[in-house]
mmCIF file of C-alpha atoms and ligand atoms in Angstrom:
data_model
loop_
_atom_site.group_PDB
_atom_site.id
_atom_site.type_symbol
_atom_site.label_atom_id
_atom_site.label_comp_id
_atom_site.label_asym_id
_atom_site.label_seq_id
_atom_site.Cartn_x
_atom_site.Cartn_y
_atom_site.Cartn_z
ATOM 1 C CA UNK F 1 54.506 38.152 226.264
ATOM 2 C CA UNK F 2 56.156 40.019 229.185
ATOM 3 C CA UNK F 3 59.720 38.882 229.940
ATOM 4 C CA UNK F 4 59.913 36.053 232.434
ATOM 5 C CA UNK F 5 56.338 34.917 231.903
ATOM 6 C CA UNK F 6 55.602 31.610 230.237
ATOM 7 C CA UNK F 7 52.652 31.020 227.976
ATOM 8 C CA UNK F 8 49.657 29.278 229.512
ATOM 9 C CA UNK F 9 47.662 26.656 227.636
ATOM 10 C CA UNK F 10 44.423 25.280 229.071
ATOM 11 C CA UNK F 11 43.128 21.877 227.987
ATOM 12 C CA UNK F 12 39.464 21.430 228.815
ATOM 13 C CA UNK F 13 38.849 17.698 228.842
ATOM 14 C CA UNK F 14 41.657 15.569 230.250
ATOM 15 C CA UNK F 15 40.732 12.405 228.348
ATOM 16 C CA UNK F 16 42.801 10.795 225.628
ATOM 17 C CA UNK F 17 43.030 13.745 223.248
ATOM 18 C CA UNK F 18 43.259 16.465 225.919
ATOM 19 C CA UNK F 19 46.023 14.695 227.817
ATOM 20 C CA UNK F 20 47.929 13.985 224.602
ATOM 21 C CA UNK F 21 47.709 17.649 223.607
ATOM 22 C CA UNK F 22 49.081 18.544 227.043
ATOM 23 C CA UNK F 23 51.885 16.013 226.768
ATOM 24 C CA UNK F 24 53.005 17.232 223.333
ATOM 25 C CA UNK F 25 52.743 20.895 224.378
ATOM 26 C CA UNK F 26 54.980 20.222 227.376
ATOM 27 C CA UNK F 27 57.439 18.242 225.302
ATOM 28 C CA UNK F 28 57.588 21.113 222.804
ATOM 29 C CA UNK F 29 58.032 23.543 225.737
ATOM 30 C CA UNK F 30 55.165 25.680 224.511
ATOM 31 C CA UNK F 31 54.099 26.781 227.980
ATOM 32 C CA UNK F 32 52.589 25.712 231.275
ATOM 33 C CA UNK F 33 49.483 23.568 231.013
ATOM 34 C CA UNK F 34 46.234 23.605 232.944
ATOM 35 C CA UNK F 35 44.319 20.336 232.533
ATOM 36 C CA UNK F 36 40.638 20.558 233.418
ATOM 37 C CA UNK F 37 37.938 17.910 233.551
ATOM 38 C CA UNK F 38 34.702 17.186 235.366
ATOM 39 C CA UNK F 39 36.069 13.891 236.671
ATOM 40 C CA UNK F 40 37.708 14.471 240.032
ATOM 41 C CA UNK F 41 41.327 13.376 240.286
ATOM 42 C CA UNK F 42 41.741 12.605 236.582
ATOM 43 C CA UNK F 43 43.336 15.904 235.501
ATOM 44 C CA UNK F 44 45.286 16.149 238.766
ATOM 45 C CA UNK F 45 46.744 12.652 238.358
ATOM 46 C CA UNK F 46 47.634 13.088 234.705
ATOM 47 C CA UNK F 47 49.144 16.534 235.297
ATOM 48 C CA UNK F 48 51.362 15.259 238.098
ATOM 49 C CA UNK F 49 52.498 12.337 235.984
ATOM 50 C CA UNK F 50 53.301 14.620 233.032
ATOM 51 C CA UNK F 51 55.178 17.123 235.139
ATOM 52 C CA UNK F 52 57.268 14.279 236.554
ATOM 53 C CA UNK F 53 58.326 13.332 233.017
ATOM 54 C CA UNK F 54 59.928 16.790 232.741
ATOM 55 C CA UNK F 55 63.338 16.012 234.237
ATOM 56 C CA UNK F 56 63.782 13.054 231.883
ATOM 57 C CA UNK F 57 62.339 14.738 228.796
ATOM 58 C CA UNK F 58 64.161 17.975 229.628
ATOM 59 C CA UNK F 59 61.319 20.466 229.838
ATOM 60 C CA UNK F 60 60.809 23.125 232.496
ATOM 61 C CA UNK F 61 57.138 23.790 231.832
ATOM 62 C CA UNK F 62 54.694 22.195 234.254
ATOM 63 C CA UNK F 63 51.158 20.840 234.150
ATOM 64 C CA UNK F 64 48.508 21.585 236.748
ATOM 65 C CA UNK F 65 45.323 19.538 237.064
ATOM 66 C CA UNK F 66 42.042 20.958 238.311
ATOM 67 C CA UNK F 67 38.256 20.629 238.340
ATOM 68 C CA UNK F 68 37.882 24.370 238.825
ATOM 69 C CA UNK F 69 37.443 26.500 235.711
ATOM 70 C CA UNK F 70 38.798 29.606 237.453
ATOM 71 C CA UNK F 71 42.270 28.033 237.125
ATOM 72 C CA UNK F 72 42.221 28.647 233.354
ATOM 73 C CA UNK F 73 42.351 32.401 234.026
ATOM 74 C CA UNK F 74 44.872 34.206 231.857
ATOM 75 C CA UNK F 75 45.313 31.319 229.380
ATOM 76 C CA UNK F 76 46.729 32.352 226.016
ATOM 77 C CA UNK F 77 45.206 29.358 224.245
ATOM 78 C CA UNK F 78 42.324 27.142 225.364
ATOM 79 C CA UNK F 79 41.913 23.731 223.738
ATOM 80 C CA UNK F 80 38.477 22.130 224.065
ATOM 81 C CA UNK F 81 38.326 18.335 223.857
ATOM 82 C CA UNK F 82 35.585 17.900 226.451
ATOM 83 C CA UNK F 83 32.858 15.648 225.185
ATOM 84 C CA UNK F 84 32.117 12.124 224.167
ATOM 85 C CA UNK F 85 34.340 10.367 221.655
ATOM 86 C CA UNK F 86 32.864 8.615 218.645
ATOM 87 C CA UNK F 87 32.251 4.908 219.237
ATOM 88 C CA UNK F 88 32.194 2.223 216.499
ATOM 89 C CA UNK F 89 29.129 2.550 214.318
ATOM 90 C CA UNK F 90 28.238 5.914 215.827
ATOM 91 C CA UNK F 91 27.855 8.791 213.399
ATOM 92 C CA UNK F 92 29.371 12.128 214.382
ATOM 93 C CA UNK F 93 25.978 13.772 214.195
ATOM 94 C CA UNK F 94 24.686 11.338 216.838
ATOM 95 C CA UNK F 95 26.936 13.114 219.277
ATOM 96 C CA UNK F 96 25.491 16.481 218.453
ATOM 97 C CA UNK F 97 23.153 17.076 221.324
ATOM 98 C CA UNK F 98 25.304 15.763 224.172
ATOM 99 C CA UNK F 99 28.490 17.400 223.008
ATOM 100 C CA UNK F 100 26.554 20.573 222.211
ATOM 101 C CA UNK F 101 25.453 20.858 225.818
ATOM 102 C CA UNK F 102 28.963 20.205 227.104
ATOM 103 C CA UNK F 103 30.398 22.777 224.673
ATOM 104 C CA UNK F 104 27.899 25.412 225.820
ATOM 105 C CA UNK F 105 28.888 24.941 229.467
ATOM 106 C CA UNK F 106 32.596 24.969 228.640
ATOM 107 C CA UNK F 107 32.270 28.166 226.579
ATOM 108 C CA UNK F 108 30.450 29.957 229.365
ATOM 109 C CA UNK F 109 33.492 29.326 231.553
ATOM 110 C CA UNK F 110 36.046 30.257 228.901
ATOM 111 C CA UNK F 111 34.180 33.521 228.362
ATOM 112 C CA UNK F 112 34.247 34.196 232.084
ATOM 113 C CA UNK F 113 37.847 33.250 232.882
ATOM 114 C CA UNK F 114 39.881 33.470 229.668
ATOM 115 C CA UNK F 115 38.155 36.118 227.551
ATOM 116 C CA UNK F 116 41.324 37.071 225.666
ATOM 117 C CA UNK F 117 42.308 33.538 224.666
ATOM 118 C CA UNK F 118 42.422 31.892 221.261
ATOM 119 C CA UNK F 119 40.145 28.844 221.437
ATOM 120 C CA UNK F 120 40.891 25.641 219.519
ATOM 121 C CA UNK F 121 37.896 23.319 219.301
ATOM 122 C CA UNK F 122 38.518 19.579 218.877
ATOM 123 C CA UNK F 123 35.221 18.053 220.050
ATOM 124 C CA UNK F 124 33.193 16.383 217.288
ATOM 125 C CA UNK F 125 31.211 16.997 215.161
ATOM 126 C CA UNK F 126 33.984 19.480 214.667
ATOM 127 C CA UNK F 127 32.715 22.184 212.322
ATOM 128 C CA UNK F 128 29.342 22.299 214.062
ATOM 129 C CA UNK F 129 30.901 22.436 217.546
ATOM 130 C CA UNK F 130 33.269 25.219 216.463
ATOM 131 C CA UNK F 131 30.298 27.210 215.156
ATOM 132 C CA UNK F 132 28.479 26.648 218.442
ATOM 133 C CA UNK F 133 31.577 27.762 220.377
ATOM 134 C CA UNK F 134 31.765 30.984 218.350
ATOM 135 C CA UNK F 135 28.119 31.787 219.031
ATOM 136 C CA UNK F 136 28.377 30.974 222.731
ATOM 137 C CA UNK F 137 31.671 32.809 223.280
ATOM 138 C CA UNK F 138 30.912 35.908 221.242
ATOM 139 C CA UNK F 139 34.654 36.192 220.452
ATOM 140 C CA UNK F 140 35.850 37.548 217.100
ATOM 141 C CA UNK F 141 35.825 34.588 214.652
ATOM 142 C CA UNK F 142 39.602 34.695 214.241
ATOM 143 C CA UNK F 143 39.952 33.633 217.901
ATOM 144 C CA UNK F 144 37.782 30.521 217.520
ATOM 145 C CA UNK F 145 39.217 27.826 215.265
ATOM 146 C CA UNK F 146 38.663 24.100 214.795
ATOM 147 C CA UNK F 147 41.280 21.359 214.484
ATOM 148 C CA UNK F 148 40.666 18.834 211.723
ATOM 149 C CA UNK F 149 42.512 19.684 208.536
ATOM 150 C CA UNK F 150 45.995 19.276 209.976
ATOM 151 C CA UNK F 151 45.047 15.809 211.200
ATOM 152 C CA UNK F 152 43.488 14.775 207.886
ATOM 153 C CA UNK F 153 46.482 16.134 205.990
ATOM 154 C CA UNK F 154 48.893 14.387 208.399
ATOM 155 C CA UNK F 155 47.190 11.094 207.727
ATOM 156 C CA UNK F 156 47.468 11.587 203.984
ATOM 157 C CA UNK F 157 51.102 12.696 204.315
ATOM 158 C CA UNK F 158 51.985 9.555 206.243
ATOM 159 C CA UNK F 159 50.311 7.297 203.651
ATOM 160 C CA UNK F 160 51.954 9.083 200.704
ATOM 161 C CA UNK F 161 55.363 8.843 202.382
ATOM 162 C CA UNK F 162 54.940 5.104 203.016
ATOM 163 C CA UNK F 163 53.769 4.502 199.439
ATOM 164 C CA UNK F 164 56.732 6.336 197.902
ATOM 165 C CA UNK F 165 59.300 5.267 200.495
ATOM 166 C CA UNK F 166 60.216 8.865 201.326
ATOM 167 C CA UNK F 167 60.427 10.794 204.583
ATOM 168 C CA UNK F 168 57.121 12.016 205.969
ATOM 169 C CA UNK F 169 58.837 15.371 206.432
ATOM 170 C CA UNK F 170 59.157 15.745 202.641
ATOM 171 C CA UNK F 171 55.446 15.348 202.013
ATOM 172 C CA UNK F 172 53.136 18.330 202.168
ATOM 173 C CA UNK F 173 49.471 18.659 201.367
ATOM 174 C CA UNK F 174 46.487 20.949 201.484
ATOM 175 C CA UNK F 175 42.853 19.965 201.722
ATOM 176 C CA UNK F 176 39.421 21.420 202.234
ATOM 177 C CA UNK F 177 36.004 20.554 203.559
ATOM 178 C CA UNK F 178 34.657 18.892 206.636
ATOM 179 C CA UNK F 179 36.600 16.469 208.804
ATOM 180 C CA UNK F 180 37.193 12.867 207.722
ATOM 181 C CA UNK F 181 34.632 11.315 205.410
ATOM 182 C CA UNK F 182 33.813 14.659 203.800
ATOM 183 C CA UNK F 183 37.364 15.926 203.391
ATOM 184 C CA UNK F 184 38.274 17.182 199.931
ATOM 185 C CA UNK F 185 41.822 16.272 198.964
ATOM 186 C CA UNK F 186 43.753 18.431 196.524
ATOM 187 C CA UNK F 187 46.274 16.043 194.908
ATOM 188 C CA UNK F 188 47.814 18.797 192.797
ATOM 189 C CA UNK F 189 48.768 20.558 196.040
ATOM 190 C CA UNK F 190 50.117 17.355 197.561
ATOM 191 C CA UNK F 191 53.838 17.379 196.982
ATOM 192 C CA UNK F 192 57.057 15.610 197.820
ATOM 193 C CA UNK F 193 59.651 18.350 198.241
ATOM 194 C CA UNK F 194 57.635 20.516 195.877
ATOM 195 C CA UNK F 195 56.951 17.797 193.268
ATOM 196 C CA UNK F 196 53.192 17.154 192.906
ATOM 197 C CA UNK F 197 52.301 13.508 193.654
ATOM 198 C CA UNK F 198 50.350 13.476 190.401
ATOM 199 C CA UNK F 199 53.818 13.167 188.784
ATOM 200 C CA UNK F 200 54.962 10.429 191.144
ATOM 201 C CA UNK F 201 52.100 7.925 191.255
ATOM 202 C CA UNK F 202 49.070 6.866 189.256
ATOM 203 C CA UNK F 203 45.579 8.194 189.854
ATOM 204 C CA UNK F 204 44.426 4.806 191.184
ATOM 205 C CA UNK F 205 47.034 4.895 193.976
ATOM 206 C CA UNK F 206 46.255 8.537 194.782
ATOM 207 C CA UNK F 207 42.566 7.637 195.041
ATOM 208 C CA UNK F 208 43.327 4.679 197.327
ATOM 209 C CA UNK F 209 45.506 6.755 199.675
ATOM 210 C CA UNK F 210 42.986 9.580 199.786
ATOM 211 C CA UNK F 211 40.233 7.102 200.595
ATOM 212 C CA UNK F 212 42.279 5.640 203.441
ATOM 213 C CA UNK F 213 43.003 9.116 204.832
ATOM 214 C CA UNK F 214 39.328 10.021 204.536
ATOM 215 C CA UNK F 215 38.380 6.955 206.573
ATOM 216 C CA UNK F 216 41.475 7.232 208.792
ATOM 217 C CA UNK F 217 39.555 8.041 211.969
ATOM 218 C CA UNK F 218 37.110 5.171 211.404
ATOM 219 C CA UNK F 219 39.934 2.694 210.738
ATOM 220 C CA UNK F 220 41.409 3.504 214.148
ATOM 221 C CA UNK F 221 38.008 3.422 215.889
ATOM 222 C CA UNK F 222 37.343 -0.097 214.613
ATOM 223 C CA UNK F 223 40.770 -1.310 215.679
ATOM 224 C CA UNK F 224 40.591 0.234 219.150
ATOM 225 C CA UNK F 225 37.007 -1.001 219.717
ATOM 226 C CA UNK F 226 36.678 1.592 222.476
ATOM 227 C CA UNK F 227 37.324 5.312 221.992
ATOM 228 C CA UNK F 228 38.933 7.032 219.029
ATOM 229 C CA UNK F 229 42.326 8.273 217.817
ATOM 230 C CA UNK F 230 44.345 10.559 220.059
ATOM 231 C CA UNK F 231 48.068 10.580 219.236
ATOM 232 C CA UNK F 232 47.836 12.217 215.809
ATOM 233 C CA UNK F 233 44.924 14.463 216.893
ATOM 234 C CA UNK F 234 46.930 15.532 219.957
ATOM 235 C CA UNK F 235 50.019 16.236 217.864
ATOM 236 C CA UNK F 236 47.972 18.223 215.341
ATOM 237 C CA UNK F 237 46.500 20.424 218.068
ATOM 238 C CA UNK F 238 49.932 21.006 219.623
ATOM 239 C CA UNK F 239 51.155 22.132 216.196
ATOM 240 C CA UNK F 240 48.330 24.678 216.046
ATOM 241 C CA UNK F 241 49.131 25.880 219.576
ATOM 242 C CA UNK F 242 52.739 26.352 218.484
ATOM 243 C CA UNK F 243 51.711 28.318 215.352
ATOM 244 C CA UNK F 244 49.612 30.634 217.502
ATOM 245 C CA UNK F 245 51.949 31.153 220.474
ATOM 246 C CA UNK F 246 55.016 31.602 218.275
ATOM 247 C CA UNK F 247 53.132 33.723 215.743
ATOM 248 C CA UNK F 248 54.360 31.437 212.970
ATOM 249 C CA UNK F 249 51.783 32.431 210.374
ATOM 250 C CA UNK F 250 51.873 28.981 208.851
ATOM 251 C CA UNK F 251 49.602 28.182 205.976
ATOM 252 C CA UNK F 252 47.555 25.238 207.318
ATOM 253 C CA UNK F 253 44.086 23.708 206.881
ATOM 254 C CA UNK F 254 41.768 24.497 209.805
ATOM 255 C CA UNK F 255 38.064 24.819 210.412
ATOM 256 C CA UNK F 256 37.484 28.564 210.040
ATOM 257 C CA UNK F 257 34.517 30.920 209.937
ATOM 258 C CA UNK F 258 33.607 31.971 206.408
ATOM 259 C CA UNK F 259 32.355 35.418 205.589
ATOM 260 C CA UNK F 260 31.787 34.913 201.860
ATOM 261 C CA UNK F 261 34.941 32.986 200.943
ATOM 262 C CA UNK F 262 34.315 30.028 198.646
ATOM 263 C CA UNK F 263 30.745 31.330 198.242
ATOM 264 C CA UNK F 264 29.692 30.639 201.844
ATOM 265 C CA UNK F 265 29.086 32.687 204.957
ATOM 266 C CA UNK F 266 28.141 32.186 208.600
ATOM 267 C CA UNK F 267 29.478 28.639 208.718
ATOM 268 C CA UNK F 268 32.662 26.829 209.784
ATOM 269 C CA UNK F 269 34.419 24.529 207.321
ATOM 270 C CA UNK F 270 37.947 23.297 206.664
ATOM 271 C CA UNK F 271 39.885 25.796 204.548
ATOM 272 C CA UNK F 272 43.496 26.930 204.233
ATOM 273 C CA UNK F 273 44.264 29.675 206.734
ATOM 274 C CA UNK F 274 47.225 31.704 207.912
ATOM 275 C CA UNK F 275 47.564 30.811 211.584
ATOM 276 C CA UNK F 276 49.399 33.212 213.885
ATOM 277 C CA UNK F 277 49.232 35.125 217.138
ATOM 278 C CA UNK F 278 45.740 36.407 216.621
ATOM 279 C CA UNK F 279 44.431 32.991 215.583
ATOM 280 C CA UNK F 280 43.071 32.817 212.032
ATOM 281 C CA UNK F 281 44.676 35.849 210.425
ATOM 282 C CA UNK F 282 43.346 35.140 206.968
ATOM 283 C CA UNK F 283 41.288 32.576 205.078
ATOM 284 C CA UNK F 284 43.073 31.833 201.830
ATOM 285 C CA UNK F 285 40.982 31.301 198.739
ATOM 286 C CA UNK F 286 42.342 28.720 196.322
ATOM 287 C CA UNK F 287 41.017 28.301 192.824
ATOM 288 C CA UNK F 288 38.826 25.217 192.827
ATOM 289 C CA UNK F 289 37.645 22.988 190.009
ATOM 290 C CA UNK F 290 33.887 22.636 189.532
ATOM 291 C CA UNK F 291 33.984 19.206 191.221
ATOM 292 C CA UNK F 292 35.939 20.524 194.210
ATOM 293 C CA UNK F 293 33.582 23.473 194.631
ATOM 294 C CA UNK F 294 30.634 21.100 194.422
ATOM 295 C CA UNK F 295 32.183 18.818 197.062
ATOM 296 C CA UNK F 296 32.824 21.823 199.306
ATOM 297 C CA UNK F 297 29.216 22.941 198.882
ATOM 298 C CA UNK F 298 28.050 19.475 199.946
ATOM 299 C CA UNK F 299 30.370 19.523 202.951
ATOM 300 C CA UNK F 300 28.954 22.915 203.965
ATOM 301 C CA UNK F 301 25.435 21.515 203.577
ATOM 302 C CA UNK F 302 26.221 18.735 206.064
ATOM 303 C CA UNK F 303 27.537 21.285 208.576
ATOM 304 C CA UNK F 304 24.470 23.486 208.073
ATOM 305 C CA UNK F 305 22.250 20.483 208.800
ATOM 306 C CA UNK F 306 24.208 19.975 212.024
ATOM 307 C CA UNK F 307 23.686 23.634 212.928
ATOM 308 C CA UNK F 308 19.961 23.258 212.218
ATOM 309 C CA UNK F 309 19.953 20.095 214.343
ATOM 310 C CA UNK F 310 21.440 22.016 217.255
ATOM 311 C CA UNK F 311 18.687 24.598 216.915
ATOM 312 C CA UNK F 312 16.075 21.820 216.923
ATOM 313 C CA UNK F 313 17.387 20.300 220.132
ATOM 314 C CA UNK F 314 17.623 23.762 221.684
ATOM 315 C CA UNK F 315 21.411 23.876 222.096
ATOM 316 C CA UNK F 316 21.808 26.916 219.851
HETATM 317 N N1 APR C 1 33.787 19.667 231.275
HETATM 318 C C1 APR C 1 35.041 19.184 231.236
HETATM 319 N N2 APR C 1 35.349 17.962 230.789
HETATM 320 C C2 APR C 1 34.344 17.190 230.373
HETATM 321 C C3 APR C 1 33.006 17.624 230.386
HETATM 322 C C4 APR C 1 32.746 18.940 230.875
HETATM 323 N N3 APR C 1 31.505 19.416 230.905
HETATM 324 N N4 APR C 1 32.240 16.622 229.905
HETATM 325 C C5 APR C 1 33.054 15.604 229.603
HETATM 326 N N5 APR C 1 34.319 15.945 229.889
HETATM 327 C C6 APR C 1 35.533 15.147 229.757
HETATM 328 C C7 APR C 1 35.360 13.678 230.106
HETATM 329 O O1 APR C 1 35.325 13.490 231.515
HETATM 330 C C8 APR C 1 36.577 13.047 229.454
HETATM 331 O O2 APR C 1 37.666 12.946 230.351
HETATM 332 O O3 APR C 1 35.972 15.100 228.407
HETATM 333 C C9 APR C 1 36.914 14.029 228.316
HETATM 334 C C10 APR C 1 36.838 13.407 226.949
HETATM 335 O O4 APR C 1 37.859 12.484 226.873
HETATM 336 P P1 APR C 1 37.721 11.062 226.165
HETATM 337 O O5 APR C 1 36.427 10.447 226.556
HETATM 338 O O6 APR C 1 38.979 10.317 226.406
HETATM 339 O O7 APR C 1 37.579 11.436 224.623
HETATM 340 P P2 APR C 1 38.767 11.817 223.615
HETATM 341 O O8 APR C 1 39.210 10.603 222.906
HETATM 342 O O9 APR C 1 39.767 12.639 224.328
HETATM 343 O O10 APR C 1 37.984 12.709 222.556
HETATM 344 C C11 APR C 1 37.469 13.982 222.919
HETATM 345 O O11 APR C 1 37.822 14.930 220.747
HETATM 346 O O12 APR C 1 38.511 14.000 218.739
HETATM 347 C C12 APR C 1 37.416 14.406 219.504
HETATM 348 O O13 APR C 1 35.656 12.908 218.776
HETATM 349 C C13 APR C 1 36.500 13.247 219.841
HETATM 350 O O14 APR C 1 34.721 14.643 220.594
HETATM 351 C C14 APR C 1 35.774 13.801 221.021
HETATM 352 C C15 APR C 1 36.839 14.649 221.720
#
């Protein structure tokens, strides 16, 4: 980045998740934010409000709200949350067609105005939408990545920490597969300061915590009654933005494009990646048990059905 220039992060969709991403990014002083939405006044109002929190929170970065895609020009990272959230009882795949059409329109504009950006997709169904974004953008796959794994792993980390009465900061985990219900936990890679949880709690408790994390999004949807989670999703996206802008090369779970890893190609699925300046710098291949590989294959199958579904409805 040239001296004196701040990073620019565009959030497309200024709803609950988009605005929370913006808020965390500002608070972490990652860069200036452009909030975009189709609803007039919404991004402008939220951006003003967020900027005015700056003097109290102590950040110098500012947010700008707009309904004009040309304002995202020159963004280093573009976060896409535009779409419909999942409502109670609604399956992610139900959202496929509508969100697919929104994603296509959004990508056309990203391609036009921010062709050098790294794009983080958040709109559900996540792995399918990220695949669609890649195809619509025509960017190299490393510059199109989906946010899900960090959120799923955060949920599990918080539950493990509460169960053991330890700091959430001490708990680390890695997981694979699709978002939420199809996530594949890896308890042997879930540790408290390096100690695997398999040595700290019984299998029945591990299973219960994993199950709660797997259904974590649904638990929040049923409590809220309207809309879906946004604080932890927003924080997880901001963490990815930070990894990319600061070239941290952290080893994190993200939805990434496979080119033969784990026996799959031409599909997006949650896998461990090295996340840095260029986006997904590497997909890391862990050794999986037969059951884990089987679960991953099933997860991939679900995503492929979503991709087929998009072809059927003419989105792809
Ligand atoms: N361009 C820009 N913004 C759009 C467009 C579009 N074509 N279509 C819809 N939007 C905006 C809506 O106006 C709304 O403000 O996207 C925003 C979505 O915000 P919310 O409805 O609050 O949904 P949110 O909870 O933020 O979730 C967004 O992230 O986690 C996923 O499943 C979730 O797919 C959903 C997405």
